[in-house]
Amino acid sequence: MQDKAIGIFDSGVGGTSIWKEIATLLPNENTIYLADSKYAPYGKRSKEEIIELSIKNTEKLLELNCKIIVVACNTATTNAIKVLRSTYNIPFIGIEPAIKPAAIRTKTRKIGVLATKGTLSSELFAKTSDLYANNIEVIEVIGTGLVELIEGGKIESPEMYTLLESYIKPMIQKDIDHLVLGCSHYPYLIPVLKEILSENVTIIDSGEAVAKQTKAILATNNLLRTNSNMGEHHFYTNSDIATLQHILQKSNILYLADTLDF
Ligand code: DGL
């Protein structure tokens, strides 16, 4: 059982930012990653569609023999994880915008959250926001078009800079000192964001916390791999493989990538 892989899925290549944290923290674990790029972006879809797609991905990861599933997508977590947990008898780890650390650390009492429409309009996001940020100002902005540009391999393009600047400028004008990245695709935008933001704005993403939580849940369930060999990493996409390859090449971790129909 321990040698089975950690299954990870996202609407596309963004969740590889979470995979990287997991593979770094747990180097002996095997992983299988599904990039559901064919159906990206999830952020514009209805809750019902997001649930249906999350079930489709879960079924595929179970077929590929995974021991735990990491939903490396804020949109899928905030809309579908409850249904997944009540349907399948396997642990699920989710990712949510990291409002709590930002709300604790802010000095200006203003934080920005950049996420998809699906995440910002979800019940789970509203609950988390009420719980941790009810006495500070949260400036929420929908990152329309960002996922499409990342999936299209245009991370450091002039188009990306212009679009991102139009989302971030209003937050800067409101004096935020923390920017929460509420989408697993967005950590790839950090170099561009740093050009737009001043040094006194801290960027927060949830990748490291998700990796730590994955380790803790594996340990609790006695599922940590005891084999001391390095883990193997398999990536599957149901769309063009070029963007996935391009993103993974920068990771310095050995992997195999292929296309798959799911
Ligand atoms: N990576 C997904 C997330 O974390 C992207 C959403 C999308 O496909 O719109 O929300």
PDB file of C-alpha atoms and ligand atoms in Angstrom:
ATOM      1  CA  MET A   1       0.000   0.000   0.000  1.00  0.00           C
ATOM      2  CA  GLN A   2       2.785   2.480   0.954  1.00  0.00           C
ATOM      3  CA  ASP A   3       4.404   2.079  -2.492  1.00  0.00           C
ATOM      4  CA  LYS A   4       1.257   3.279  -4.241  1.00  0.00           C
ATOM      5  CA  ALA A   5       1.444   6.791  -5.650  1.00  0.00           C
ATOM      6  CA  ILE A   6       0.165  10.106  -4.380  1.00  0.00           C
ATOM      7  CA  GLY A   7      -2.445  11.149  -6.966  1.00  0.00           C
ATOM      8  CA  ILE A   8      -2.606  14.844  -7.835  1.00  0.00           C
ATOM      9  CA  PHE A   9      -4.983  16.638 -10.194  1.00  0.00           C
ATOM     10  CA  ASP A  10      -5.614  20.150 -11.429  1.00  0.00           C
ATOM     11  CA  SER A  11      -7.495  21.767 -14.288  1.00  0.00           C
ATOM     12  CA  GLY A  12      -4.139  21.991 -16.055  1.00  0.00           C
ATOM     13  CA  VAL A  13      -0.463  22.623 -15.442  1.00  0.00           C
ATOM     14  CA  GLY A  14      -0.878  24.957 -12.429  1.00  0.00           C
ATOM     15  CA  GLY A  15      -1.006  22.206  -9.816  1.00  0.00           C
ATOM     16  CA  THR A  16       2.564  21.265 -10.737  1.00  0.00           C
ATOM     17  CA  SER A  17       3.474  24.141  -8.370  1.00  0.00           C
ATOM     18  CA  ILE A  18       1.957  22.017  -5.586  1.00  0.00           C
ATOM     19  CA  TRP A  19       3.507  18.806  -6.923  1.00  0.00           C
ATOM     20  CA  LYS A  20       6.939  20.435  -6.730  1.00  0.00           C
ATOM     21  CA  GLU A  21       6.450  21.182  -3.018  1.00  0.00           C
ATOM     22  CA  ILE A  22       5.245  17.617  -2.376  1.00  0.00           C
ATOM     23  CA  ALA A  23       8.098  16.006  -4.337  1.00  0.00           C
ATOM     24  CA  THR A  24      10.616  18.186  -2.480  1.00  0.00           C
ATOM     25  CA  LEU A  25       9.226  17.455   0.990  1.00  0.00           C
ATOM     26  CA  LEU A  26       8.612  13.751   0.279  1.00  0.00           C
ATOM     27  CA  PRO A  27      11.382  12.731  -2.156  1.00  0.00           C
ATOM     28  CA  ASN A  28      10.767   8.981  -1.769  1.00  0.00           C
ATOM     29  CA  GLU A  29       7.084   9.129  -2.661  1.00  0.00           C
ATOM     30  CA  ASN A  30       5.790   8.131  -6.105  1.00  0.00           C
ATOM     31  CA  THR A  31       3.406  10.615  -7.699  1.00  0.00           C
ATOM     32  CA  ILE A  32       0.904  10.584 -10.548  1.00  0.00           C
ATOM     33  CA  TYR A  33      -0.297  13.957 -11.835  1.00  0.00           C
ATOM     34  CA  LEU A  34      -3.307  14.578 -14.072  1.00  0.00           C
ATOM     35  CA  ALA A  35      -3.444  17.855 -15.995  1.00  0.00           C
ATOM     36  CA  ASP A  36      -7.049  18.219 -17.099  1.00  0.00           C
ATOM     37  CA  SER A  37      -6.098  20.975 -19.572  1.00  0.00           C
ATOM     38  CA  LYS A  38      -8.755  19.869 -22.055  1.00  0.00           C
ATOM     39  CA  TYR A  39     -11.423  21.185 -19.675  1.00  0.00           C
ATOM     40  CA  ALA A  40      -9.529  24.232 -18.348  1.00  0.00           C
ATOM     41  CA  PRO A  41     -10.321  26.730 -17.060  1.00  0.00           C
ATOM     42  CA  TYR A  42     -12.514  25.341 -14.279  1.00  0.00           C
ATOM     43  CA  GLY A  43     -12.929  28.819 -12.800  1.00  0.00           C
ATOM     44  CA  LYS A  44     -15.691  29.807 -15.198  1.00  0.00           C
ATOM     45  CA  ARG A  45     -17.665  26.587 -14.811  1.00  0.00           C
ATOM     46  CA  SER A  46     -20.706  25.863 -12.648  1.00  0.00           C
ATOM     47  CA  LYS A  47     -20.341  24.043  -9.335  1.00  0.00           C
ATOM     48  CA  GLU A  48     -22.034  20.978 -10.870  1.00  0.00           C
ATOM     49  CA  GLU A  49     -19.551  20.863 -13.751  1.00  0.00           C
ATOM     50  CA  ILE A  50     -16.584  21.260 -11.378  1.00  0.00           C
ATOM     51  CA  ILE A  51     -17.892  18.359  -9.262  1.00  0.00           C
ATOM     52  CA  GLU A  52     -18.369  16.187 -12.365  1.00  0.00           C
ATOM     53  CA  LEU A  53     -14.818  16.907 -13.592  1.00  0.00           C
ATOM     54  CA  SER A  54     -13.349  16.286 -10.125  1.00  0.00           C
ATOM     55  CA  ILE A  55     -15.110  12.898  -9.987  1.00  0.00           C
ATOM     56  CA  LYS A  56     -13.789  12.038 -13.466  1.00  0.00           C
ATOM     57  CA  ASN A  57     -10.221  12.843 -12.373  1.00  0.00           C
ATOM     58  CA  THR A  58     -10.592  10.964  -9.083  1.00  0.00           C
ATOM     59  CA  GLU A  59     -11.856   7.839 -10.890  1.00  0.00           C
ATOM     60  CA  LYS A  60      -8.824   7.954 -13.201  1.00  0.00           C
ATOM     61  CA  LEU A  61      -6.378   8.345 -10.293  1.00  0.00           C
ATOM     62  CA  LEU A  62      -8.026   5.418  -8.478  1.00  0.00           C
ATOM     63  CA  GLU A  63      -7.738   3.338 -11.650  1.00  0.00           C
ATOM     64  CA  LEU A  64      -4.019   4.260 -11.663  1.00  0.00           C
ATOM     65  CA  ASN A  65      -3.819   2.885  -8.121  1.00  0.00           C
ATOM     66  CA  CYS A  66      -3.255   5.978  -5.948  1.00  0.00           C
ATOM     67  CA  LYS A  67      -3.281   5.849  -2.129  1.00  0.00           C
ATOM     68  CA  ILE A  68      -4.249   9.483  -1.472  1.00  0.00           C
ATOM     69  CA  ILE A  69      -5.513  12.299  -3.703  1.00  0.00           C
ATOM     70  CA  VAL A  70      -4.334  15.896  -3.638  1.00  0.00           C
ATOM     71  CA  VAL A  71      -6.812  18.253  -5.248  1.00  0.00           C
ATOM     72  CA  ALA A  72      -4.177  20.746  -6.424  1.00  0.00           C
ATOM     73  CA  CYS A  73      -6.788  23.238  -7.562  1.00  0.00           C
ATOM     74  CA  ASN A  74      -8.470  25.879  -5.388  1.00  0.00           C
ATOM     75  CA  THR A  75     -11.522  25.928  -7.662  1.00  0.00           C
ATOM     76  CA  ALA A  76     -12.041  22.157  -7.427  1.00  0.00           C
ATOM     77  CA  THR A  77     -11.335  22.106  -3.686  1.00  0.00           C
ATOM     78  CA  THR A  78     -13.723  24.903  -2.788  1.00  0.00           C
ATOM     79  CA  ASN A  79     -16.504  23.462  -4.967  1.00  0.00           C
ATOM     80  CA  ALA A  80     -16.075  19.696  -4.924  1.00  0.00           C
ATOM     81  CA  ILE A  81     -13.967  18.332  -2.059  1.00  0.00           C
ATOM     82  CA  LYS A  82     -16.955  17.815   0.222  1.00  0.00           C
ATOM     83  CA  VAL A  83     -18.600  15.555  -2.381  1.00  0.00           C
ATOM     84  CA  LEU A  84     -15.323  13.715  -3.075  1.00  0.00           C
ATOM     85  CA  ARG A  85     -14.751  13.036   0.630  1.00  0.00           C
ATOM     86  CA  SER A  86     -18.263  11.712   1.104  1.00  0.00           C
ATOM     87  CA  THR A  87     -18.108   9.543  -2.045  1.00  0.00           C
ATOM     88  CA  TYR A  88     -14.699   7.860  -1.832  1.00  0.00           C
ATOM     89  CA  ASN A  89     -12.992   5.949   0.927  1.00  0.00           C
ATOM     90  CA  ILE A  90      -9.532   7.483   0.434  1.00  0.00           C
ATOM     91  CA  PRO A  91      -7.962  10.570   2.030  1.00  0.00           C
ATOM     92  CA  PHE A  92      -8.245  13.833   0.058  1.00  0.00           C
ATOM     93  CA  ILE A  93      -6.036  16.886   0.584  1.00  0.00           C
ATOM     94  CA  GLY A  94      -7.335  20.209  -0.719  1.00  0.00           C
ATOM     95  CA  ILE A  95      -5.952  23.661  -1.366  1.00  0.00           C
ATOM     96  CA  GLU A  96      -7.635  26.906  -0.375  1.00  0.00           C
ATOM     97  CA  PRO A  97      -6.510  30.552  -0.559  1.00  0.00           C
ATOM     98  CA  ALA A  98      -4.224  31.180   2.448  1.00  0.00           C
ATOM     99  CA  ILE A  99      -6.286  33.977   3.994  1.00  0.00           C
ATOM    100  CA  LYS A 100      -5.458  33.039   7.574  1.00  0.00           C
ATOM    101  CA  PRO A 101      -1.676  33.761   7.547  1.00  0.00           C
ATOM    102  CA  ALA A 102      -2.253  36.962   5.563  1.00  0.00           C
ATOM    103  CA  ALA A 103      -4.952  38.142   7.992  1.00  0.00           C
ATOM    104  CA  ILE A 104      -2.719  37.424  10.989  1.00  0.00           C
ATOM    105  CA  ARG A 105       0.322  39.252   9.574  1.00  0.00           C
ATOM    106  CA  THR A 106      -1.193  42.297   7.851  1.00  0.00           C
ATOM    107  CA  LYS A 107      -0.249  45.680   9.315  1.00  0.00           C
ATOM    108  CA  THR A 108      -2.335  47.812   6.939  1.00  0.00           C
ATOM    109  CA  ARG A 109      -5.322  45.544   7.713  1.00  0.00           C
ATOM    110  CA  LYS A 110      -5.861  45.163   3.980  1.00  0.00           C
ATOM    111  CA  ILE A 111      -5.101  42.049   1.998  1.00  0.00           C
ATOM    112  CA  GLY A 112      -5.622  41.186  -1.656  1.00  0.00           C
ATOM    113  CA  VAL A 113      -6.877  37.821  -2.914  1.00  0.00           C
ATOM    114  CA  LEU A 114      -6.414  36.912  -6.565  1.00  0.00           C
ATOM    115  CA  ALA A 115      -8.395  33.805  -7.520  1.00  0.00           C
ATOM    116  CA  THR A 116     -10.873  32.387 -10.019  1.00  0.00           C
ATOM    117  CA  LYS A 117     -14.555  33.266 -10.105  1.00  0.00           C
ATOM    118  CA  GLY A 118     -15.363  29.689  -9.039  1.00  0.00           C
ATOM    119  CA  THR A 119     -13.210  29.995  -5.908  1.00  0.00           C
ATOM    120  CA  LEU A 120     -14.292  33.494  -4.878  1.00  0.00           C
ATOM    121  CA  SER A 121     -17.982  32.671  -5.260  1.00  0.00           C
ATOM    122  CA  SER A 122     -17.778  29.377  -3.360  1.00  0.00           C
ATOM    123  CA  GLU A 123     -19.376  28.748   0.019  1.00  0.00           C
ATOM    124  CA  LEU A 124     -16.106  27.386   1.429  1.00  0.00           C
ATOM    125  CA  PHE A 125     -14.194  30.559   0.529  1.00  0.00           C
ATOM    126  CA  ALA A 126     -16.924  32.736   2.129  1.00  0.00           C
ATOM    127  CA  LYS A 127     -16.743  30.639   5.306  1.00  0.00           C
ATOM    128  CA  THR A 128     -12.932  30.817   5.497  1.00  0.00           C
ATOM    129  CA  SER A 129     -12.985  34.537   4.845  1.00  0.00           C
ATOM    130  CA  ASP A 130     -15.621  35.123   7.566  1.00  0.00           C
ATOM    131  CA  LEU A 131     -13.707  33.006  10.019  1.00  0.00           C
ATOM    132  CA  TYR A 132     -10.254  34.529   9.611  1.00  0.00           C
ATOM    133  CA  ALA A 133     -10.668  37.934   8.019  1.00  0.00           C
ATOM    134  CA  ASN A 134     -13.851  39.440   9.386  1.00  0.00           C
ATOM    135  CA  ASN A 135     -12.114  42.476  10.898  1.00  0.00           C
ATOM    136  CA  ILE A 136      -9.836  43.322   7.985  1.00  0.00           C
ATOM    137  CA  GLU A 137     -10.529  44.477   4.440  1.00  0.00           C
ATOM    138  CA  VAL A 138     -10.207  41.734   1.827  1.00  0.00           C
ATOM    139  CA  ILE A 139      -9.911  42.994  -1.746  1.00  0.00           C
ATOM    140  CA  GLU A 140     -10.995  40.121  -3.970  1.00  0.00           C
ATOM    141  CA  VAL A 141     -10.126  40.172  -7.660  1.00  0.00           C
ATOM    142  CA  ILE A 142     -11.039  37.528 -10.253  1.00  0.00           C
ATOM    143  CA  GLY A 143      -8.026  36.665 -12.410  1.00  0.00           C
ATOM    144  CA  THR A 144      -9.988  36.344 -15.653  1.00  0.00           C
ATOM    145  CA  GLY A 145      -7.781  35.142 -18.503  1.00  0.00           C
ATOM    146  CA  LEU A 146      -4.667  34.361 -16.432  1.00  0.00           C
ATOM    147  CA  VAL A 147      -5.105  30.569 -16.476  1.00  0.00           C
ATOM    148  CA  GLU A 148      -5.670  30.636 -20.262  1.00  0.00           C
ATOM    149  CA  LEU A 149      -2.399  32.542 -20.792  1.00  0.00           C
ATOM    150  CA  ILE A 150      -0.465  30.165 -18.515  1.00  0.00           C
ATOM    151  CA  GLU A 151      -1.958  27.117 -20.259  1.00  0.00           C
ATOM    152  CA  GLY A 152      -0.994  28.740 -23.573  1.00  0.00           C
ATOM    153  CA  GLY A 153       2.636  29.034 -22.428  1.00  0.00           C
ATOM    154  CA  LYS A 154       2.511  32.840 -22.234  1.00  0.00           C
ATOM    155  CA  ILE A 155       3.725  33.334 -18.674  1.00  0.00           C
ATOM    156  CA  GLU A 156       6.253  36.062 -19.231  1.00  0.00           C
ATOM    157  CA  SER A 157       4.501  37.770 -22.143  1.00  0.00           C
ATOM    158  CA  PRO A 158       3.606  41.470 -22.518  1.00  0.00           C
ATOM    159  CA  GLU A 159      -0.082  40.398 -22.520  1.00  0.00           C
ATOM    160  CA  MET A 160       0.381  38.770 -19.136  1.00  0.00           C
ATOM    161  CA  TYR A 161       2.072  41.829 -17.668  1.00  0.00           C
ATOM    162  CA  THR A 162      -0.693  44.163 -18.852  1.00  0.00           C
ATOM    163  CA  LEU A 163      -3.500  41.925 -17.619  1.00  0.00           C
ATOM    164  CA  LEU A 164      -1.883  41.265 -14.266  1.00  0.00           C
ATOM    165  CA  GLU A 165      -1.132  44.932 -13.754  1.00  0.00           C
ATOM    166  CA  SER A 166      -4.792  45.777 -14.335  1.00  0.00           C
ATOM    167  CA  TYR A 167      -5.761  43.349 -11.537  1.00  0.00           C
ATOM    168  CA  ILE A 168      -3.026  44.323  -9.082  1.00  0.00           C
ATOM    169  CA  LYS A 169      -3.000  48.128  -9.425  1.00  0.00           C
ATOM    170  CA  PRO A 170      -6.390  48.617  -7.685  1.00  0.00           C
ATOM    171  CA  MET A 171      -5.159  46.468  -4.793  1.00  0.00           C
ATOM    172  CA  ILE A 172      -1.972  48.533  -4.467  1.00  0.00           C
ATOM    173  CA  GLN A 173      -4.052  51.719  -4.477  1.00  0.00           C
ATOM    174  CA  LYS A 174      -6.016  50.302  -1.550  1.00  0.00           C
ATOM    175  CA  ASP A 175      -2.747  49.787   0.349  1.00  0.00           C
ATOM    176  CA  ILE A 176      -2.615  45.986   0.655  1.00  0.00           C
ATOM    177  CA  ASP A 177       0.511  44.573   2.291  1.00  0.00           C
ATOM    178  CA  HIS A 178      -0.229  40.892   1.529  1.00  0.00           C
ATOM    179  CA  LEU A 179      -1.314  39.305  -1.736  1.00  0.00           C
ATOM    180  CA  VAL A 180      -2.838  35.830  -1.465  1.00  0.00           C
ATOM    181  CA  LEU A 181      -2.525  33.689  -4.588  1.00  0.00           C
ATOM    182  CA  GLY A 182      -5.769  31.711  -4.611  1.00  0.00           C
ATOM    183  CA  CYS A 183      -5.117  29.594  -7.684  1.00  0.00           C
ATOM    184  CA  SER A 184      -2.435  26.925  -8.078  1.00  0.00           C
ATOM    185  CA  HIS A 185      -1.492  28.327 -11.498  1.00  0.00           C
ATOM    186  CA  TYR A 186      -0.522  31.710 -10.047  1.00  0.00           C
ATOM    187  CA  PRO A 187       2.805  30.825  -8.305  1.00  0.00           C
ATOM    188  CA  TYR A 188       4.205  30.740 -11.865  1.00  0.00           C
ATOM    189  CA  LEU A 189       3.366  34.445 -12.051  1.00  0.00           C
ATOM    190  CA  ILE A 190       5.523  35.425  -9.057  1.00  0.00           C
ATOM    191  CA  PRO A 191       8.409  36.805 -11.187  1.00  0.00           C
ATOM    192  CA  VAL A 192       5.953  39.025 -13.108  1.00  0.00           C
ATOM    193  CA  LEU A 193       4.106  39.991  -9.917  1.00  0.00           C
ATOM    194  CA  LYS A 194       7.373  41.070  -8.311  1.00  0.00           C
ATOM    195  CA  GLU A 195       7.898  43.543 -11.136  1.00  0.00           C
ATOM    196  CA  ILE A 196       4.481  45.067 -10.447  1.00  0.00           C
ATOM    197  CA  LEU A 197       4.377  44.967  -6.636  1.00  0.00           C
ATOM    198  CA  SER A 198       6.534  47.002  -4.298  1.00  0.00           C
ATOM    199  CA  GLU A 199       8.794  45.163  -1.858  1.00  0.00           C
ATOM    200  CA  ASN A 200       6.499  45.811   1.082  1.00  0.00           C
ATOM    201  CA  VAL A 201       3.787  43.552  -0.325  1.00  0.00           C
ATOM    202  CA  THR A 202       4.267  39.910   0.683  1.00  0.00           C
ATOM    203  CA  ILE A 203       3.039  37.234  -1.719  1.00  0.00           C
ATOM    204  CA  ILE A 204       1.490  34.193  -0.063  1.00  0.00           C
ATOM    205  CA  ASP A 205       0.650  30.881  -1.689  1.00  0.00           C
ATOM    206  CA  SER A 206      -0.472  27.602  -0.169  1.00  0.00           C
ATOM    207  CA  GLY A 207       1.929  25.112  -1.779  1.00  0.00           C
ATOM    208  CA  GLU A 208       4.184  24.416   1.175  1.00  0.00           C
ATOM    209  CA  ALA A 209       1.249  24.088   3.581  1.00  0.00           C
ATOM    210  CA  VAL A 210      -0.426  21.554   1.267  1.00  0.00           C
ATOM    211  CA  ALA A 211       2.776  19.491   1.100  1.00  0.00           C
ATOM    212  CA  LYS A 212       3.062  19.481   4.914  1.00  0.00           C
ATOM    213  CA  GLN A 213      -0.586  18.505   5.259  1.00  0.00           C
ATOM    214  CA  THR A 214      -0.102  15.676   2.731  1.00  0.00           C
ATOM    215  CA  LYS A 215       2.818  14.353   4.783  1.00  0.00           C
ATOM    216  CA  ALA A 216       0.834  14.569   8.025  1.00  0.00           C
ATOM    217  CA  ILE A 217      -2.203  12.741   6.597  1.00  0.00           C
ATOM    218  CA  LEU A 218      -0.013  10.031   5.042  1.00  0.00           C
ATOM    219  CA  ALA A 219       1.655   9.545   8.437  1.00  0.00           C
ATOM    220  CA  THR A 220      -1.668   9.399  10.326  1.00  0.00           C
ATOM    221  CA  ASN A 221      -2.958   6.758   7.918  1.00  0.00           C
ATOM    222  CA  ASN A 222       0.290   4.787   7.976  1.00  0.00           C
ATOM    223  CA  LEU A 223       0.711   5.424   4.257  1.00  0.00           C
ATOM    224  CA  LEU A 224       4.192   6.989   4.140  1.00  0.00           C
ATOM    225  CA  ARG A 225       6.489   5.111   1.768  1.00  0.00           C
ATOM    226  CA  THR A 226       9.257   3.324   3.682  1.00  0.00           C
ATOM    227  CA  ASN A 227      11.316   2.401   0.596  1.00  0.00           C
ATOM    228  CA  SER A 228      14.402   4.626   0.460  1.00  0.00           C
ATOM    229  CA  ASN A 229      14.568   4.789  -3.375  1.00  0.00           C
ATOM    230  CA  MET A 230      13.752   8.116  -4.985  1.00  0.00           C
ATOM    231  CA  GLY A 231      10.129   8.398  -5.993  1.00  0.00           C
ATOM    232  CA  GLU A 232       8.957   8.137  -9.613  1.00  0.00           C
ATOM    233  CA  HIS A 233       6.857  10.923 -11.102  1.00  0.00           C
ATOM    234  CA  HIS A 234       4.352  10.347 -13.898  1.00  0.00           C
ATOM    235  CA  PHE A 235       2.492  13.198 -15.548  1.00  0.00           C
ATOM    236  CA  TYR A 236      -0.495  12.841 -17.840  1.00  0.00           C
ATOM    237  CA  THR A 237      -2.259  15.496 -19.848  1.00  0.00           C
ATOM    238  CA  ASN A 238      -5.381  15.186 -22.005  1.00  0.00           C
ATOM    239  CA  SER A 239      -4.260  18.126 -24.151  1.00  0.00           C
ATOM    240  CA  ASP A 240      -1.102  19.482 -25.808  1.00  0.00           C
ATOM    241  CA  ILE A 241       1.953  18.213 -23.917  1.00  0.00           C
ATOM    242  CA  ALA A 242       4.235  21.173 -24.779  1.00  0.00           C
ATOM    243  CA  THR A 243       3.188  23.505 -21.921  1.00  0.00           C
ATOM    244  CA  LEU A 244       3.457  20.713 -19.369  1.00  0.00           C
ATOM    245  CA  GLN A 245       6.945  19.782 -20.636  1.00  0.00           C
ATOM    246  CA  HIS A 246       8.014  23.407 -20.611  1.00  0.00           C
ATOM    247  CA  ILE A 247       6.906  23.925 -17.005  1.00  0.00           C
ATOM    248  CA  LEU A 248       8.373  20.628 -15.759  1.00  0.00           C
ATOM    249  CA  GLN A 249      11.762  21.119 -17.387  1.00  0.00           C
ATOM    250  CA  LYS A 250      12.486  23.881 -14.894  1.00  0.00           C
ATOM    251  CA  SER A 251      11.923  21.620 -11.881  1.00  0.00           C
ATOM    252  CA  ASN A 252      15.216  19.628 -11.790  1.00  0.00           C
ATOM    253  CA  ILE A 253      13.326  16.480 -10.732  1.00  0.00           C
ATOM    254  CA  LEU A 254      13.241  13.441 -13.049  1.00  0.00           C
ATOM    255  CA  TYR A 255       9.809  12.721 -14.494  1.00  0.00           C
ATOM    256  CA  LEU A 256       7.893  10.997 -17.280  1.00  0.00           C
ATOM    257  CA  ALA A 257       5.168  12.840 -19.170  1.00  0.00           C
ATOM    258  CA  ASP A 258       2.619  11.494 -21.611  1.00  0.00           C
ATOM    259  CA  THR A 259      -0.804  12.158 -23.031  1.00  0.00           C
ATOM    260  CA  LEU A 260      -3.800  10.165 -21.801  1.00  0.00           C
ATOM    261  CA  ASP A 261      -7.480  10.165 -22.587  1.00  0.00           C
ATOM    262  CA  PHE A 262      -9.503  11.051 -19.485  1.00  0.00           C
TER     263      PHE A 262
HETATM  264  N1  DGL B   1      -5.439  25.791 -10.754  1.00  0.00           N
HETATM  265  C1  DGL B   1      -6.827  26.099 -10.649  1.00  0.00           C
HETATM  266  C2  DGL B   1      -7.099  26.732  -9.273  1.00  0.00           C
HETATM  267  O1  DGL B   1      -6.285  26.560  -8.381  1.00  0.00           O
HETATM  268  C3  DGL B   1      -7.168  26.871 -11.873  1.00  0.00           C
HETATM  269  C4  DGL B   1      -8.539  27.188 -12.069  1.00  0.00           C
HETATM  270  C5  DGL B   1      -9.072  27.179 -13.444  1.00  0.00           C
HETATM  271  O2  DGL B   1      -8.895  26.212 -14.174  1.00  0.00           O
HETATM  272  O3  DGL B   1      -9.766  28.158 -13.735  1.00  0.00           O
HETATM  273  O4  DGL B   1      -8.100  27.343  -9.027  1.00  0.00           O
END
